[in-house]
mmCIF file of C-alpha atoms in Angstrom:
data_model
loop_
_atom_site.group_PDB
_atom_site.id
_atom_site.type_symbol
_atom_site.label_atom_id
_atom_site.label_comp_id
_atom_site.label_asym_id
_atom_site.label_seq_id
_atom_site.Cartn_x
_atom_site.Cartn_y
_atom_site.Cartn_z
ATOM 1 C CA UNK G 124 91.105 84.849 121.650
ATOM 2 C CA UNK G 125 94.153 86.360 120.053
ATOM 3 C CA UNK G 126 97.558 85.398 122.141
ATOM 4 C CA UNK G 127 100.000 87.784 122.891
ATOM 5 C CA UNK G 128 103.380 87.084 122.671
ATOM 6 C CA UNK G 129 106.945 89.134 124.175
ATOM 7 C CA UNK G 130 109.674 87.602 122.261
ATOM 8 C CA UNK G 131 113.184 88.158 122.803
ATOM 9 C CA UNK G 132 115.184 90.560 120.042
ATOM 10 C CA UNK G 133 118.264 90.850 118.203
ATOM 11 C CA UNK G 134 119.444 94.301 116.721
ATOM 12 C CA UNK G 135 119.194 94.710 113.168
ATOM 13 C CA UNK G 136 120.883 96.961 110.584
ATOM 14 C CA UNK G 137 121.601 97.300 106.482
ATOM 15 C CA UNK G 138 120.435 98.176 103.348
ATOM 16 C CA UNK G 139 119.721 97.193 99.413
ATOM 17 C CA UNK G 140 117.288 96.797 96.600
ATOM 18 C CA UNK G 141 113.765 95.690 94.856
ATOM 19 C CA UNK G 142 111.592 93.417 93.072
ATOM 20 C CA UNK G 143 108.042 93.064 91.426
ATOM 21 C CA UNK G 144 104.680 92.759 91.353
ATOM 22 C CA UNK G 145 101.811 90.916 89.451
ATOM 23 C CA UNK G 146 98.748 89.576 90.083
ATOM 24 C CA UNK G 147 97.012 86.912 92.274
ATOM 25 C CA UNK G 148 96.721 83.319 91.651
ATOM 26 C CA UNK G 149 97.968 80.388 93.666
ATOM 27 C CA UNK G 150 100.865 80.008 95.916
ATOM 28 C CA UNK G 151 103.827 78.682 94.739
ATOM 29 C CA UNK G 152 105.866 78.842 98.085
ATOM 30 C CA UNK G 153 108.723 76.593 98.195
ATOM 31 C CA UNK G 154 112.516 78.326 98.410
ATOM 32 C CA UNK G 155 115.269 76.542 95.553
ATOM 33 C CA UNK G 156 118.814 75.667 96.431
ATOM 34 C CA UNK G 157 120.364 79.123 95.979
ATOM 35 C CA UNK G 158 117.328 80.691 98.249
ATOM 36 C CA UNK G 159 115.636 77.627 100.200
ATOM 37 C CA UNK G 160 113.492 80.794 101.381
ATOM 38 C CA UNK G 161 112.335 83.196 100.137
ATOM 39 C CA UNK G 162 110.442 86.597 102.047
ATOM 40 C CA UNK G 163 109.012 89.498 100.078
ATOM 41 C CA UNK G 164 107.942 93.054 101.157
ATOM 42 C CA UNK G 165 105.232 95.281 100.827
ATOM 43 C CA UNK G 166 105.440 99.101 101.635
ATOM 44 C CA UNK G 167 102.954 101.303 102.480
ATOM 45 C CA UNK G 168 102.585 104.570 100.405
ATOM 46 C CA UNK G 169 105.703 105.982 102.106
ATOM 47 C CA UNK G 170 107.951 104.414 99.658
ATOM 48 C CA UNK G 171 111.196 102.154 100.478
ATOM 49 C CA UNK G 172 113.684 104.813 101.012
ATOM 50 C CA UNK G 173 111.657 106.389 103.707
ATOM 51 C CA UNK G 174 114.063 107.380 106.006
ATOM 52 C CA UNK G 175 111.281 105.413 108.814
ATOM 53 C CA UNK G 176 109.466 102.853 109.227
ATOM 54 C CA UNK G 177 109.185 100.799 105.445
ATOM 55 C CA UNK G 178 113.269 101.327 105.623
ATOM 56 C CA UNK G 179 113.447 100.132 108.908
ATOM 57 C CA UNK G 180 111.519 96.934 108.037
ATOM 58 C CA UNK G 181 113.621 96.347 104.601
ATOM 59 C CA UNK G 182 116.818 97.003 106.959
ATOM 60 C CA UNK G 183 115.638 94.042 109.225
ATOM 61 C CA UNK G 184 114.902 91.526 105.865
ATOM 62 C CA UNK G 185 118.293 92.536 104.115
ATOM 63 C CA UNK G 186 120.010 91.840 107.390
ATOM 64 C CA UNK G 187 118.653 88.345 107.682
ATOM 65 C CA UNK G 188 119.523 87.504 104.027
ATOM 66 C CA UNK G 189 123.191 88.747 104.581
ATOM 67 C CA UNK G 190 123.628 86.476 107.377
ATOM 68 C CA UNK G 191 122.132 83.253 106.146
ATOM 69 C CA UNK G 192 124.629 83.907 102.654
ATOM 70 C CA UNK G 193 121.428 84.291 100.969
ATOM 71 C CA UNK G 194 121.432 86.525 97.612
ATOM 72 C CA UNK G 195 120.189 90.416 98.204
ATOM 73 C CA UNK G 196 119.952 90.997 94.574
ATOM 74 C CA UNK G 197 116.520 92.183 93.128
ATOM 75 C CA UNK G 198 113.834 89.642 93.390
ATOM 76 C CA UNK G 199 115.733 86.202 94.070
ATOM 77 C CA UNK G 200 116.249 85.450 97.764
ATOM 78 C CA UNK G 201 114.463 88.543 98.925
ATOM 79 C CA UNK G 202 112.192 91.486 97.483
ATOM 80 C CA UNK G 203 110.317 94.499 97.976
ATOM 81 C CA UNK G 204 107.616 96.236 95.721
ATOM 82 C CA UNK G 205 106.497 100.085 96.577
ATOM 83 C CA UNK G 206 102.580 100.595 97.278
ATOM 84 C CA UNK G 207 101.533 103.963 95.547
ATOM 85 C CA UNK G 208 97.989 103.707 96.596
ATOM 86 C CA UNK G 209 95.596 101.612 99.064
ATOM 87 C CA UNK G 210 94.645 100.317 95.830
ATOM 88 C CA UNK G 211 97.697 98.638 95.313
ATOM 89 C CA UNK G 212 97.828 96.443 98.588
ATOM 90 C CA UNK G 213 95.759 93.438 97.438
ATOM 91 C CA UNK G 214 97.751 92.546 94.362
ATOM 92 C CA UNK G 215 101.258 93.675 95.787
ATOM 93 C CA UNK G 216 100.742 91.256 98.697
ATOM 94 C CA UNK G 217 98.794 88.919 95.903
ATOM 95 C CA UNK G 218 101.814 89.150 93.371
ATOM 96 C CA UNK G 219 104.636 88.077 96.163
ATOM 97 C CA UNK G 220 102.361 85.030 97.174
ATOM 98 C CA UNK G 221 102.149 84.229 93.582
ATOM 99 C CA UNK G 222 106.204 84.703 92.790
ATOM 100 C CA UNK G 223 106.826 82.333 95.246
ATOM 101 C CA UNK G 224 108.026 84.154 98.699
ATOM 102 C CA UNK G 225 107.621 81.698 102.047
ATOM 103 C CA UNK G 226 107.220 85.103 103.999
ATOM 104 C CA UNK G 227 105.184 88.298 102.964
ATOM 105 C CA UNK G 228 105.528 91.290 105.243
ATOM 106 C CA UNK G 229 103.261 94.115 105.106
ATOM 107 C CA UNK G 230 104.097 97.279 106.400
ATOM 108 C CA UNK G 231 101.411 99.115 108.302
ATOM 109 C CA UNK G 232 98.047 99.065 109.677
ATOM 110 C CA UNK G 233 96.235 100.045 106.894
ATOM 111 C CA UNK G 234 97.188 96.851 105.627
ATOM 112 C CA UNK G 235 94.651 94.869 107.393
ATOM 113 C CA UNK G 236 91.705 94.827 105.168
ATOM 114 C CA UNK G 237 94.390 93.200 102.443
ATOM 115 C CA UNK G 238 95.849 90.949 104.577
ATOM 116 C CA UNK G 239 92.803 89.173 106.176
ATOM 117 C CA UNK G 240 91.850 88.953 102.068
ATOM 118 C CA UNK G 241 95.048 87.726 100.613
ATOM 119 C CA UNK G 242 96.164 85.578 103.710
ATOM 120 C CA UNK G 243 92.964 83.372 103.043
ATOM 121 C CA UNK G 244 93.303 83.203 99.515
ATOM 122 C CA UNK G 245 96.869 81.795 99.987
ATOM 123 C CA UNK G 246 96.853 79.606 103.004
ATOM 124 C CA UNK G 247 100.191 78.206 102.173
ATOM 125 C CA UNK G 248 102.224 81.540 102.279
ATOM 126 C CA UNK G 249 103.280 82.886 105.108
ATOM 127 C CA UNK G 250 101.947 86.807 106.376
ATOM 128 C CA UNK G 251 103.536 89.006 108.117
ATOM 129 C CA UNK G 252 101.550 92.193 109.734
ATOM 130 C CA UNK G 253 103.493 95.016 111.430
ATOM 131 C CA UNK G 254 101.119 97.205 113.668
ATOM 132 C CA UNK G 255 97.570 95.689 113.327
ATOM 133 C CA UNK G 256 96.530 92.264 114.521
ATOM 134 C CA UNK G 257 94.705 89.379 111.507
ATOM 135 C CA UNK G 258 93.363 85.851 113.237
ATOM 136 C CA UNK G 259 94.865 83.505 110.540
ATOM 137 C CA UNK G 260 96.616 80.577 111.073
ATOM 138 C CA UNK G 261 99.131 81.723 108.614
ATOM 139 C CA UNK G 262 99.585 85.212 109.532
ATOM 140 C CA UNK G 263 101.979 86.425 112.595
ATOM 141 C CA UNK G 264 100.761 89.981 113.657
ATOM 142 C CA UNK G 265 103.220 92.372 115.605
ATOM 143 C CA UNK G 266 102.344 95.754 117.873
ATOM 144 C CA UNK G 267 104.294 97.993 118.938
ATOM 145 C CA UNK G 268 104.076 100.114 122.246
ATOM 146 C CA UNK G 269 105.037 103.205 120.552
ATOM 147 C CA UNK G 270 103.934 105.362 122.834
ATOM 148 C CA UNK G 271 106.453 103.906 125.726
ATOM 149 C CA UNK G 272 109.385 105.162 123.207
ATOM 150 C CA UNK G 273 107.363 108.812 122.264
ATOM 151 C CA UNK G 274 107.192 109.772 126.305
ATOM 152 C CA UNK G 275 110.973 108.862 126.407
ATOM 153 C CA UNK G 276 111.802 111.576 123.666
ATOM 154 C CA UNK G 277 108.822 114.056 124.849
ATOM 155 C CA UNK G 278 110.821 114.028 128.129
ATOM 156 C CA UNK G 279 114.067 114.844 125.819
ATOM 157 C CA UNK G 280 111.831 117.458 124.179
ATOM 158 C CA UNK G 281 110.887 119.367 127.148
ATOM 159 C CA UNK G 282 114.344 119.559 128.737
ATOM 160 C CA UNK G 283 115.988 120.874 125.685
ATOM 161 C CA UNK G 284 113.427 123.272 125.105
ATOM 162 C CA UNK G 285 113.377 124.930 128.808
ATOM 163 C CA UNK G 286 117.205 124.683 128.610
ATOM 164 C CA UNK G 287 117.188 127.328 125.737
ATOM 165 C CA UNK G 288 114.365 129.112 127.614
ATOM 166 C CA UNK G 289 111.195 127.679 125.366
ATOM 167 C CA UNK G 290 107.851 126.581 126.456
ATOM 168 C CA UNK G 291 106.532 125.182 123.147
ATOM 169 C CA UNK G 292 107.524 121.491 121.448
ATOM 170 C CA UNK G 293 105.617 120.265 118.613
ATOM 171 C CA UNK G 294 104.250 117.327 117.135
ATOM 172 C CA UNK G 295 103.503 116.376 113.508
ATOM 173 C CA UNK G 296 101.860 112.863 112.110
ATOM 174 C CA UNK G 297 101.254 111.947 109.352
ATOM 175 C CA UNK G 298 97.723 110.254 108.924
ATOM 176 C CA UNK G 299 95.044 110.864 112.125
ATOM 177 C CA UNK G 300 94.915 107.572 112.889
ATOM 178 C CA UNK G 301 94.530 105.736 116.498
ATOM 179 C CA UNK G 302 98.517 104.297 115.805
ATOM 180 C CA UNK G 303 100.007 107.432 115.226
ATOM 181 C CA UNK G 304 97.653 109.425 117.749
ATOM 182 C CA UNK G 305 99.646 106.703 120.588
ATOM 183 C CA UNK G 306 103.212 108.210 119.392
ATOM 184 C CA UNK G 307 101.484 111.849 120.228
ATOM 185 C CA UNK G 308 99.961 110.852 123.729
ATOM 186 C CA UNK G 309 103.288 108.939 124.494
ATOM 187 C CA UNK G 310 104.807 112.569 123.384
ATOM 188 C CA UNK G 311 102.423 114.564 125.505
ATOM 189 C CA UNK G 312 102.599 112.930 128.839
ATOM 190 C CA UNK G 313 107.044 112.576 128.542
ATOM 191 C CA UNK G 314 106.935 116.535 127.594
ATOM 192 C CA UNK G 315 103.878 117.414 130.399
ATOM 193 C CA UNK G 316 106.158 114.969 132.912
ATOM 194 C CA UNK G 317 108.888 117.565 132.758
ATOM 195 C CA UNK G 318 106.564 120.700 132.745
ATOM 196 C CA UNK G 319 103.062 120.751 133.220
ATOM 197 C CA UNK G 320 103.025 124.213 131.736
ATOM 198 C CA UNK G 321 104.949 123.374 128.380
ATOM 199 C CA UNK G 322 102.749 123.875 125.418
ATOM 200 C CA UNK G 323 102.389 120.900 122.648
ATOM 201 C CA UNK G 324 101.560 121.997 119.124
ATOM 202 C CA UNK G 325 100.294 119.005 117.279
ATOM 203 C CA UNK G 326 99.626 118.929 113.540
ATOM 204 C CA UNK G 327 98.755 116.140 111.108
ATOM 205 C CA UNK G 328 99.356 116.300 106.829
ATOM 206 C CA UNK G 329 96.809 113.717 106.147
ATOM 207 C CA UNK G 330 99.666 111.426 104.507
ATOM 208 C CA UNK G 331 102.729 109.393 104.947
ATOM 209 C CA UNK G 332 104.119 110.972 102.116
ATOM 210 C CA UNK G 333 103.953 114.280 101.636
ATOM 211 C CA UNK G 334 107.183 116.039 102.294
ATOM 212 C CA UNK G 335 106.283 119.718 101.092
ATOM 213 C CA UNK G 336 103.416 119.292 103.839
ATOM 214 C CA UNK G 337 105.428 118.404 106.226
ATOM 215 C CA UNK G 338 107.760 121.027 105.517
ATOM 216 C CA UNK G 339 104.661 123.857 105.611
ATOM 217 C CA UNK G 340 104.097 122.272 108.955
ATOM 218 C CA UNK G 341 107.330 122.579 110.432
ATOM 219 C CA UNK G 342 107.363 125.934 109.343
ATOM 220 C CA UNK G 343 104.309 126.630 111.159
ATOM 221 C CA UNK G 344 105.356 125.355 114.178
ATOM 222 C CA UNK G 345 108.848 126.861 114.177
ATOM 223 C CA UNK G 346 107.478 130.449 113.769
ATOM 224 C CA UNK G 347 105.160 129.625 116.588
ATOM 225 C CA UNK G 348 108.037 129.093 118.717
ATOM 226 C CA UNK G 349 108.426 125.409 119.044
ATOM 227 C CA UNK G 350 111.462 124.434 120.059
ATOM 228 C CA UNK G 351 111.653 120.953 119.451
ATOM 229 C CA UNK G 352 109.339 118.867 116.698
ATOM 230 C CA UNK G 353 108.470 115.106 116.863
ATOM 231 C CA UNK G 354 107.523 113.614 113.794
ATOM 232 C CA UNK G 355 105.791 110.317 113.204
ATOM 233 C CA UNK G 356 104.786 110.688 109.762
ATOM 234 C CA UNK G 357 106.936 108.664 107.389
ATOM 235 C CA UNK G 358 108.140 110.375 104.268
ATOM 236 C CA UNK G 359 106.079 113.735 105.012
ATOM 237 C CA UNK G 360 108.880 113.845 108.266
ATOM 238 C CA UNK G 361 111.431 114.267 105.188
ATOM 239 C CA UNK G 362 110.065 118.051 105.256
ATOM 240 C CA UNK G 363 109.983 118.378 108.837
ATOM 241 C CA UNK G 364 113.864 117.534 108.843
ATOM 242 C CA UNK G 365 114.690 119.413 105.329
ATOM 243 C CA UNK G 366 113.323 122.976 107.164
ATOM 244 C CA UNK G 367 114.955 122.037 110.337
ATOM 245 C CA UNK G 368 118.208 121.638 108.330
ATOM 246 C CA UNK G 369 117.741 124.823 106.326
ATOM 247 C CA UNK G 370 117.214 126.630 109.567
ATOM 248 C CA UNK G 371 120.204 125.537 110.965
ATOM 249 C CA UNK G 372 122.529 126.281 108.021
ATOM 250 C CA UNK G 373 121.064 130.004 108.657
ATOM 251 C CA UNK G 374 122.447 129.763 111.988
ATOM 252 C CA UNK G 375 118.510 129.246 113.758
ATOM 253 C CA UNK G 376 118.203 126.530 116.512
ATOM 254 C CA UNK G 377 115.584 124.057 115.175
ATOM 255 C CA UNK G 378 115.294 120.450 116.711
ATOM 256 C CA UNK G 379 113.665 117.226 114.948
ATOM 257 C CA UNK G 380 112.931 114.109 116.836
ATOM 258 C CA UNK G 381 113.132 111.166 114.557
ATOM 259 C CA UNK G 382 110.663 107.976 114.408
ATOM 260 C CA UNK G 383 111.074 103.993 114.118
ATOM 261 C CA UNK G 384 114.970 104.439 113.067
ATOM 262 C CA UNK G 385 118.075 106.198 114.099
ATOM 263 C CA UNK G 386 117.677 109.243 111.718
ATOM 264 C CA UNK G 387 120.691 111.133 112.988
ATOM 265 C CA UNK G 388 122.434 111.122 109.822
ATOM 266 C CA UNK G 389 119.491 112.312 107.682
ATOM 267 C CA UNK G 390 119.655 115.261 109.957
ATOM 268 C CA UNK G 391 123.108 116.015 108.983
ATOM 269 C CA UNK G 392 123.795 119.209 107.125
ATOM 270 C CA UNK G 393 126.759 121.599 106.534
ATOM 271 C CA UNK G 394 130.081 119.747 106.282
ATOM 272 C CA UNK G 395 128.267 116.776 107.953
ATOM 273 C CA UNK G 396 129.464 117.163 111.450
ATOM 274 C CA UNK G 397 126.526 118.223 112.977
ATOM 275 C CA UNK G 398 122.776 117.525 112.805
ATOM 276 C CA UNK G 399 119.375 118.854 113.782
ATOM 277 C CA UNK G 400 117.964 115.190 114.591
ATOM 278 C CA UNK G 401 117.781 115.655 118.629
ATOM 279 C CA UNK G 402 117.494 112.120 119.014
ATOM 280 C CA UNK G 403 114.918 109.643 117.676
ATOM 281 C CA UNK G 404 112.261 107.235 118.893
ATOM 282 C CA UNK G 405 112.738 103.928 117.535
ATOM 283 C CA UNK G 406 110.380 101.273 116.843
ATOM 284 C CA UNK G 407 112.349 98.511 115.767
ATOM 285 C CA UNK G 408 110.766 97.325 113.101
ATOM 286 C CA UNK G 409 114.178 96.018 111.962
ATOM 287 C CA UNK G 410 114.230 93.695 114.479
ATOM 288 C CA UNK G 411 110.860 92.613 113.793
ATOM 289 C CA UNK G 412 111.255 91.668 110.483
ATOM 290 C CA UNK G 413 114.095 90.041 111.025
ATOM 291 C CA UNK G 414 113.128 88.263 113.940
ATOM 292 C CA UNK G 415 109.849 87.004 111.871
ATOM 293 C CA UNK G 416 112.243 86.171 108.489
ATOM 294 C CA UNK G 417 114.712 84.198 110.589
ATOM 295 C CA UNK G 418 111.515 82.031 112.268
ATOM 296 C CA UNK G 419 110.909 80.981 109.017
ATOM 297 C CA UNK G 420 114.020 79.798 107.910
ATOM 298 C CA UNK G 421 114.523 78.074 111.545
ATOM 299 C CA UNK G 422 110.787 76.281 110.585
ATOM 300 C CA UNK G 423 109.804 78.013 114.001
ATOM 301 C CA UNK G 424 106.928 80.313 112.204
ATOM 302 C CA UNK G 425 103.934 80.359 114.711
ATOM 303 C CA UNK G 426 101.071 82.000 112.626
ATOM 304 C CA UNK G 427 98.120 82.879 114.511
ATOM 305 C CA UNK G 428 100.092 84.733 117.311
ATOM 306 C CA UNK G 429 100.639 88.742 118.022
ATOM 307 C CA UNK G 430 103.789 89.612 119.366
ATOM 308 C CA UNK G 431 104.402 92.896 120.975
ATOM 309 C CA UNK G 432 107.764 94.582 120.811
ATOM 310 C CA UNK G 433 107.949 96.862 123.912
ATOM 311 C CA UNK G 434 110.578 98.835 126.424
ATOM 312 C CA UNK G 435 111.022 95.734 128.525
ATOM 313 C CA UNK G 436 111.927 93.157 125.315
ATOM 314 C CA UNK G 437 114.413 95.846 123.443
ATOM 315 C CA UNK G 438 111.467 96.265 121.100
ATOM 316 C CA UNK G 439 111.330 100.598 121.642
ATOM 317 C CA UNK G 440 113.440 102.891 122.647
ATOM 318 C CA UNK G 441 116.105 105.203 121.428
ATOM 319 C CA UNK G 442 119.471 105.171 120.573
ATOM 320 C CA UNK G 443 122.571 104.231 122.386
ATOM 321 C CA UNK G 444 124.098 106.909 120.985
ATOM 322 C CA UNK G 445 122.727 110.691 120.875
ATOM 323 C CA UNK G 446 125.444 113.104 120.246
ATOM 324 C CA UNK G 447 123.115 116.465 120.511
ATOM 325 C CA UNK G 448 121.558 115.226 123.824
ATOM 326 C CA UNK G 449 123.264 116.457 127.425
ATOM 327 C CA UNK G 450 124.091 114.440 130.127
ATOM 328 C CA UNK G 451 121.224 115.740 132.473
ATOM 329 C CA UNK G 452 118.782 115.085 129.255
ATOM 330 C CA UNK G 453 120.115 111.487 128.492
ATOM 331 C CA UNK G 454 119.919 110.633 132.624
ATOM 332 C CA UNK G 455 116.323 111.757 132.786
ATOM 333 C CA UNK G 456 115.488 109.181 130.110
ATOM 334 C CA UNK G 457 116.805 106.490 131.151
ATOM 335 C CA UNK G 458 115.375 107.270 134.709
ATOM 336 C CA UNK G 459 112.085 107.299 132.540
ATOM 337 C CA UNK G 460 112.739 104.266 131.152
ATOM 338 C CA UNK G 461 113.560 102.011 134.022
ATOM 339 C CA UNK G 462 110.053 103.484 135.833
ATOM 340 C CA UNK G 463 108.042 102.432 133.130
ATOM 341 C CA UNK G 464 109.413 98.660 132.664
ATOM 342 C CA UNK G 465 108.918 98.531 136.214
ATOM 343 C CA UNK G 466 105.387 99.735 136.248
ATOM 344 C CA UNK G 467 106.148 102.876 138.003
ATOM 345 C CA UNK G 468 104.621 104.678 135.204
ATOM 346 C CA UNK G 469 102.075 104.259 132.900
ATOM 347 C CA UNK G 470 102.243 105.518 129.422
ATOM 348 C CA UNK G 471 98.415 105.785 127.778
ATOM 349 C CA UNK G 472 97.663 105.662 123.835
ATOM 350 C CA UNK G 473 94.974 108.325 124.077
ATOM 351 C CA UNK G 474 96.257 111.952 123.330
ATOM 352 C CA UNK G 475 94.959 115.478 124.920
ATOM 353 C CA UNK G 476 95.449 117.932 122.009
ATOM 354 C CA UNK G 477 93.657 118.059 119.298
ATOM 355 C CA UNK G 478 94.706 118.177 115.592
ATOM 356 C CA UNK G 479 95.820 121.849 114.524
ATOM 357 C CA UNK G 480 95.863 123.273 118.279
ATOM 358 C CA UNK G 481 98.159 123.768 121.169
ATOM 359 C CA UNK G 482 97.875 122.611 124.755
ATOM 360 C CA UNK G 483 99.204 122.091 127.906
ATOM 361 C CA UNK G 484 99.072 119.509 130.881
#
């Protein structure tokens, strides 16, 4: 049976740089004086710089570094290497075993096929998995209830549109998979909570990175009245935000809800005062990775174990901060909030729309 853990978070924030690949062999784990450990990244096909969730996680292992004094630079204390393909995941995660790294981190569920491969054929590295769950004894798994942070903004979504006299949001992900179909039903119910009658448009690219599809999307959706779009599609949401943002420099009211980070300021256009990012669901995958890096380093790693990251540990949410969101807006979610940590409402994973269509409550 696979234990599931709620762990207590700390916030997490920074930035920085790369290292390598290669391929697989045996472990060399073992951290020197300047780095006594070291903890290597893999992203998904996304790419590093994101903007989401691979940033987010890199955010989290850079912060960690800084704080123990360790080194940042590329490929010493810590490391990242960019996955172009599925392809690539077995000797990415392979190569940073090999180099030496204490701590792997993968970045996504479509990891899992690589990381129940790799984590046996290096027993004495240690995994981690963000969003999918692998029974090793090295390997520490970690979900997210993304879906609790999704109804939070669809109620944000709903408000603002009514308020300038809409009845469409939309939604775009990126792959049609079961973990981005939870940010959508999360979406759906926060919207359908404020108006039964408010219609969801929900459309997915078929990739985490593929911005001119996401931008064709958006486009879409605009011109079909939407109001407001959510995005939970990694580097494809680059598009989504790049039309809203060219929209809005033309003087047209056209919303973006961020995912997994605080993407105000990649909404930012004009002279930089202002930006289209509405607010943003976060999955803090920041604080994940760091949490999981700074285990390590306090010998406190418990492979085998899930932990999930949820409204009631800090592990969701959004920000503290939402400069484009009204009082009345920013009330209703934290009313939202407080009913589902205490139960009062539950938020399913299993969405009502359909891929390409529109739909209400």
């Amino acid at each position: 049976m696979k234990k599931l853990w709620k762990m207590g978070l700390v916030a997490a924030m920074a930035v920085t740089t790369l290292a390598g690949c290669g391929s697989s062999g045996d472990d060399k784990t073992g951290g020197n004086e300047e780095c006594p450990v070291k903890v290597g990244f893999v992203t998904d096909t996304g790419g590093i710089d994101d903007k989401s969730f691979n940033q987010g996680s890199w955010e989290g292992i850079v912060k960690w570094a800084e704080e123990n004094g360790y080194s940042t630079e590329n490929g010493k204390c810590i490391g990242y290497v960019q996955s172009n393909a599925e392809a690539d995941y077995v000797p990415n995660l392979s190569s940073m075993a090999e180099q030496g790294y204490d701590l792997v981190i993968a970045a996504g569920n479509l990891f899992k096929d690589a990381m129940d491969q790799v984590s046996q054929q290096f027993p004495n590295t240690k995994f981690f998995i963000i969003d999918e769950v692998v029974e090793e004894s090295n390997v520490v798994s970690g979900m997210f209830a993304a879906e609790q942070s999704s109804y939070l903004v669809g109620v944000a979504a709903a408000m603002q549109a009514k308020a300038e006299g809409g009845d469409t949001v939309g939604f775009v992900g990126g792959m049609d998979l079961e973990l981005i179909k939870a940010f959508q039903a999360g979406y759906e119910q926060g919207v359908w909570s404020v108006d039964p009658a408010m219609k969801v448009m929900v459309d997915y690219a078929g990739s985490f990175s593929d911005a001119s599809k996401g931008s064709s999307l958006a486009e879409k959706q605009y011109g079909a009245g939407a109001k407001v779009i959510y995005h939970a599609a990694g580097g494809t949401g680059a598009g989504v935000i790049k039309t809203a943002m060219e929209k809005a420099e033309k003087g047209e009211s056209a919303w973006v809800i961020g995912v997994d980070r605080d993407q105000y300021d990649d909404g930012k256009y004009g002279d930089g005062s202002k930006s289209i990012i509405l607010t943003s669901a976060l999955k803090k995958v920041d604080v994940a990775t760091y949490s999981v890096a700074k285990s390590v380093s306090d010998n406190a790693f418990e492979g085998g174990k899930t932990l999930m990251f949820d409204l009631v540990n800090d592990g969701v949410g959004f920000p503290a901060e939402n400069p484009n969101l009204s009082e009345d807006i920013i009330k209703a979610m934290e009313a939202a909030q407080q009913d589902i940590k205490d139960g009062k409402v539950e938020v399913s994973a299993t969405p009502k729309v359909n891929n390409g269509e529109t739909g209400t409550k």
